[in-house]
mmCIF file with all atom_site columns, C-alpha atoms in Angstrom:
data_model
loop_
_atom_site.group_PDB
_atom_site.id
_atom_site.type_symbol
_atom_site.label_atom_id
_atom_site.label_alt_id
_atom_site.label_comp_id
_atom_site.label_asym_id
_atom_site.label_entity_id
_atom_site.label_seq_id
_atom_site.pdbx_PDB_ins_code
_atom_site.Cartn_x
_atom_site.Cartn_y
_atom_site.Cartn_z
_atom_site.occupancy
_atom_site.B_iso_or_equiv
_atom_site.pdbx_formal_charge
_atom_site.auth_seq_id
_atom_site.auth_comp_id
_atom_site.auth_asym_id
_atom_site.auth_atom_id
_atom_site.pdbx_PDB_model_num
ATOM 1  C CA . MET A 1 1  ? 6.870  -3.133  -11.043 1.00 95.00 ? 1  MET A CA 1
ATOM 2  C CA . ILE A 1 2  ? 3.721  -3.653  -9.008  1.00 97.00 ? 2  ILE A CA 1
ATOM 3  C CA . THR A 1 3  ? 1.710  -1.114  -7.035  1.00 97.00 ? 3  THR A CA 1
ATOM 4  C CA . GLN A 1 4  ? -1.054 -1.320  -4.494  1.00 97.00 ? 4  GLN A CA 1
ATOM 5  C CA . LYS A 1 5  ? -3.026 1.265   -2.563  1.00 96.00 ? 5  LYS A CA 1
ATOM 6  C CA . VAL A 1 6  ? -3.338 0.653   1.169   1.00 95.00 ? 6  VAL A CA 1
ATOM 7  C CA . VAL A 1 7  ? -5.242 2.404   3.952   1.00 93.00 ? 7  VAL A CA 1
ATOM 8  C CA . VAL A 1 8  ? -3.149 2.597   7.125   1.00 90.00 ? 8  VAL A CA 1
ATOM 9  C CA . ASN A 1 9  ? -5.033 1.147   10.112  1.00 85.00 ? 9  ASN A CA 1
ATOM 10 C CA . ASP A 1 10 ? -2.610 1.876   12.969  1.00 85.00 ? 10 ASP A CA 1
ATOM 11 C CA . PRO A 1 11 ? -4.428 4.343   15.284  1.00 88.00 ? 11 PRO A CA 1
ATOM 12 C CA . LEU A 1 12 ? -1.267 6.447   15.565  1.00 89.00 ? 12 LEU A CA 1
ATOM 13 C CA . GLY A 1 13 ? -0.337 6.275   11.877  1.00 89.00 ? 13 GLY A CA 1
ATOM 14 C CA . LEU A 1 14 ? 3.236  5.506   10.866  1.00 90.00 ? 14 LEU A CA 1
ATOM 15 C CA . HIS A 1 15 ? 5.059  6.885   13.902  1.00 91.00 ? 15 HIS A CA 1
ATOM 16 C CA . LEU A 1 16 ? 8.563  5.753   14.821  1.00 92.00 ? 16 LEU A CA 1
ATOM 17 C CA . ARG A 1 17 ? 7.861  2.160   15.935  1.00 92.00 ? 17 ARG A CA 1
ATOM 18 C CA . PRO A 1 18 ? 5.772  1.047   12.911  1.00 91.00 ? 18 PRO A CA 1
ATOM 19 C CA . ALA A 1 19 ? 8.057  3.016   10.578  1.00 93.00 ? 19 ALA A CA 1
ATOM 20 C CA . GLY A 1 20 ? 10.985 1.036   12.000  1.00 94.00 ? 20 GLY A CA 1
ATOM 21 C CA . VAL A 1 21 ? 9.129  -2.241  11.475  1.00 94.00 ? 21 VAL A CA 1
ATOM 22 C CA . ILE A 1 22 ? 8.262  -1.319  7.861   1.00 94.00 ? 22 ILE A CA 1
ATOM 23 C CA . CYS A 1 23 ? 11.865 -0.267  7.199   1.00 96.00 ? 23 CYS A CA 1
ATOM 24 C CA . GLU A 1 24 ? 13.322 -3.402  8.801   1.00 96.00 ? 24 GLU A CA 1
ATOM 25 C CA . GLU A 1 25 ? 10.979 -5.628  6.794   1.00 96.00 ? 25 GLU A CA 1
ATOM 26 C CA . SER A 1 26 ? 11.695 -3.727  3.542   1.00 97.00 ? 26 SER A CA 1
ATOM 27 C CA . LEU A 1 27 ? 15.432 -4.232  3.992   1.00 97.00 ? 27 LEU A CA 1
ATOM 28 C CA . LYS A 1 28 ? 14.911 -8.011  3.801   1.00 97.00 ? 28 LYS A CA 1
ATOM 29 C CA . TYR A 1 29 ? 13.962 -7.740  0.121   1.00 97.00 ? 29 TYR A CA 1
ATOM 30 C CA . GLU A 1 30 ? 16.105 -7.086  -2.918  1.00 97.00 ? 30 GLU A CA 1
ATOM 31 C CA . SER A 1 31 ? 13.345 -5.095  -4.615  1.00 97.00 ? 31 SER A CA 1
ATOM 32 C CA . LYS A 1 32 ? 13.195 -1.331  -4.604  1.00 97.00 ? 32 LYS A CA 1
ATOM 33 C CA . ILE A 1 33 ? 10.290 -0.430  -2.299  1.00 97.00 ? 33 ILE A CA 1
ATOM 34 C CA . GLN A 1 34 ? 8.730  3.007   -2.203  1.00 96.00 ? 34 GLN A CA 1
ATOM 35 C CA . ILE A 1 35 ? 5.777  4.680   -0.511  1.00 95.00 ? 35 ILE A CA 1
ATOM 36 C CA . LYS A 1 36 ? 3.802  7.293   -2.382  1.00 96.00 ? 36 LYS A CA 1
ATOM 37 C CA . LYS A 1 37 ? 1.618  9.754   -0.490  1.00 94.00 ? 37 LYS A CA 1
ATOM 38 C CA . GLY A 1 38 ? 0.182  12.551  -2.547  1.00 91.00 ? 38 GLY A CA 1
ATOM 39 C CA . THR A 1 39 ? 2.998  13.750  -4.764  1.00 92.00 ? 39 THR A CA 1
ATOM 40 C CA . SER A 1 40 ? 5.759  12.520  -2.434  1.00 91.00 ? 40 SER A CA 1
ATOM 41 C CA . LEU A 1 41 ? 7.638  9.346   -3.320  1.00 94.00 ? 41 LEU A CA 1
ATOM 42 C CA . LEU A 1 42 ? 9.693  8.025   -0.407  1.00 94.00 ? 42 LEU A CA 1
ATOM 43 C CA . ASN A 1 43 ? 12.114 5.171   0.197   1.00 96.00 ? 43 ASN A CA 1
ATOM 44 C CA . ALA A 1 44 ? 10.531 2.483   2.418   1.00 95.00 ? 44 ALA A CA 1
ATOM 45 C CA . LYS A 1 45 ? 14.023 1.264   3.348   1.00 96.00 ? 45 LYS A CA 1
ATOM 46 C CA . SER A 1 46 ? 14.630 4.505   5.258   1.00 96.00 ? 46 SER A CA 1
ATOM 47 C CA . VAL A 1 47 ? 12.955 5.216   8.600   1.00 96.00 ? 47 VAL A CA 1
ATOM 48 C CA . LEU A 1 48 ? 13.359 8.951   7.992   1.00 94.00 ? 48 LEU A CA 1
ATOM 49 C CA . GLY A 1 49 ? 11.789 8.570   4.556   1.00 90.00 ? 49 GLY A CA 1
ATOM 50 C CA . ILE A 1 50 ? 8.757  6.846   6.044   1.00 92.00 ? 50 ILE A CA 1
ATOM 51 C CA . LEU A 1 51 ? 8.437  9.408   8.843   1.00 93.00 ? 51 LEU A CA 1
ATOM 52 C CA . ALA A 1 52 ? 8.702  12.240  6.299   1.00 90.00 ? 52 ALA A CA 1
ATOM 53 C CA . ALA A 1 53 ? 5.488  11.019  4.671   1.00 89.00 ? 53 ALA A CA 1
ATOM 54 C CA . ARG A 1 54 ? 3.579  11.932  7.874   1.00 92.00 ? 54 ARG A CA 1
ATOM 55 C CA . VAL A 1 55 ? 1.072  9.116   7.386   1.00 93.00 ? 55 VAL A CA 1
ATOM 56 C CA . LYS A 1 56 ? -1.885 9.192   9.784   1.00 93.00 ? 56 LYS A CA 1
ATOM 57 C CA . CYS A 1 57 ? -4.508 6.589   10.585  1.00 90.00 ? 57 CYS A CA 1
ATOM 58 C CA . GLY A 1 58 ? -6.955 6.304   7.700   1.00 91.00 ? 58 GLY A CA 1
ATOM 59 C CA . ASP A 1 59 ? -4.553 7.804   5.138   1.00 93.00 ? 59 ASP A CA 1
ATOM 60 C CA . GLU A 1 60 ? -4.328 6.048   1.799   1.00 94.00 ? 60 GLU A CA 1
ATOM 61 C CA . ILE A 1 61 ? -0.817 5.445   0.526   1.00 95.00 ? 61 ILE A CA 1
ATOM 62 C CA . GLU A 1 62 ? 0.489  3.593   -2.493  1.00 96.00 ? 62 GLU A CA 1
ATOM 63 C CA . LEU A 1 63 ? 3.210  0.964   -2.247  1.00 96.00 ? 63 LEU A CA 1
ATOM 64 C CA . LEU A 1 64 ? 5.512  0.480   -5.223  1.00 97.00 ? 64 LEU A CA 1
ATOM 65 C CA . CYS A 1 65 ? 7.718  -2.609  -5.422  1.00 98.00 ? 65 CYS A CA 1
ATOM 66 C CA . ASP A 1 66 ? 10.130 -3.277  -8.268  1.00 97.00 ? 66 ASP A CA 1
ATOM 67 C CA . GLY A 1 67 ? 12.497 -6.225  -8.368  1.00 96.00 ? 67 GLY A CA 1
ATOM 68 C CA . PRO A 1 68 ? 12.903 -9.991  -8.293  1.00 97.00 ? 68 PRO A CA 1
ATOM 69 C CA . ASP A 1 69 ? 10.970 -10.504 -5.036  1.00 97.00 ? 69 ASP A CA 1
ATOM 70 C CA . GLU A 1 70 ? 8.364  -7.760  -5.519  1.00 96.00 ? 70 GLU A CA 1
ATOM 71 C CA . GLN A 1 71 ? 5.354  -10.057 -5.019  1.00 97.00 ? 71 GLN A CA 1
ATOM 72 C CA . GLU A 1 72 ? 6.584  -11.342 -1.654  1.00 97.00 ? 72 GLU A CA 1
ATOM 73 C CA . ALA A 1 73 ? 7.607  -7.865  -0.508  1.00 97.00 ? 73 ALA A CA 1
ATOM 74 C CA . MET A 1 74 ? 4.245  -6.381  -1.447  1.00 97.00 ? 74 MET A CA 1
ATOM 75 C CA . ALA A 1 75 ? 2.262  -9.114  0.294   1.00 96.00 ? 75 ALA A CA 1
ATOM 76 C CA . ARG A 1 76 ? 4.241  -8.752  3.531   1.00 96.00 ? 76 ARG A CA 1
ATOM 77 C CA . LEU A 1 77 ? 4.134  -4.960  3.630   1.00 95.00 ? 77 LEU A CA 1
ATOM 78 C CA . VAL A 1 78 ? 0.394  -4.875  2.962   1.00 94.00 ? 78 VAL A CA 1
ATOM 79 C CA . GLU A 1 79 ? -0.057 -7.254  5.909   1.00 92.00 ? 79 GLU A CA 1
ATOM 80 C CA . LEU A 1 80 ? 1.970  -4.976  8.164   1.00 90.00 ? 80 LEU A CA 1
ATOM 81 C CA . LEU A 1 81 ? 0.290  -1.754  7.069   1.00 88.00 ? 81 LEU A CA 1
ATOM 82 C CA . THR A 1 82 ? -3.253 -3.027  7.338   1.00 84.00 ? 82 THR A CA 1
ATOM 83 C CA . GLY A 1 83 ? -2.738 -4.919  10.574  1.00 75.00 ? 83 GLY A CA 1
ATOM 84 C CA . ARG A 1 84 ? -3.669 -8.274  9.029   1.00 60.00 ? 84 ARG A CA 1
ATOM 85 C CA . GLU A 1 85 ? -0.698 -10.281 10.277  1.00 53.00 ? 85 GLU A CA 1
#
């Protein structure tokens, strides 16, 4: 399992559109992908899970990836969350 902290740069945070993009991208990977905010641990493969985190611009979250393609999944999700595509 690998983890990485990320600061969300989207001015509106993880509202419906970026949550959908994160979910859609997460579903491409075999690895279990989770988002941790505070004490909440949420499934990144669920739009409702991502929205439940209520992530705003500037919030720090932690990504957790566990599985055979965890490195690739982590790299791609960090790109999406930080706006460095």
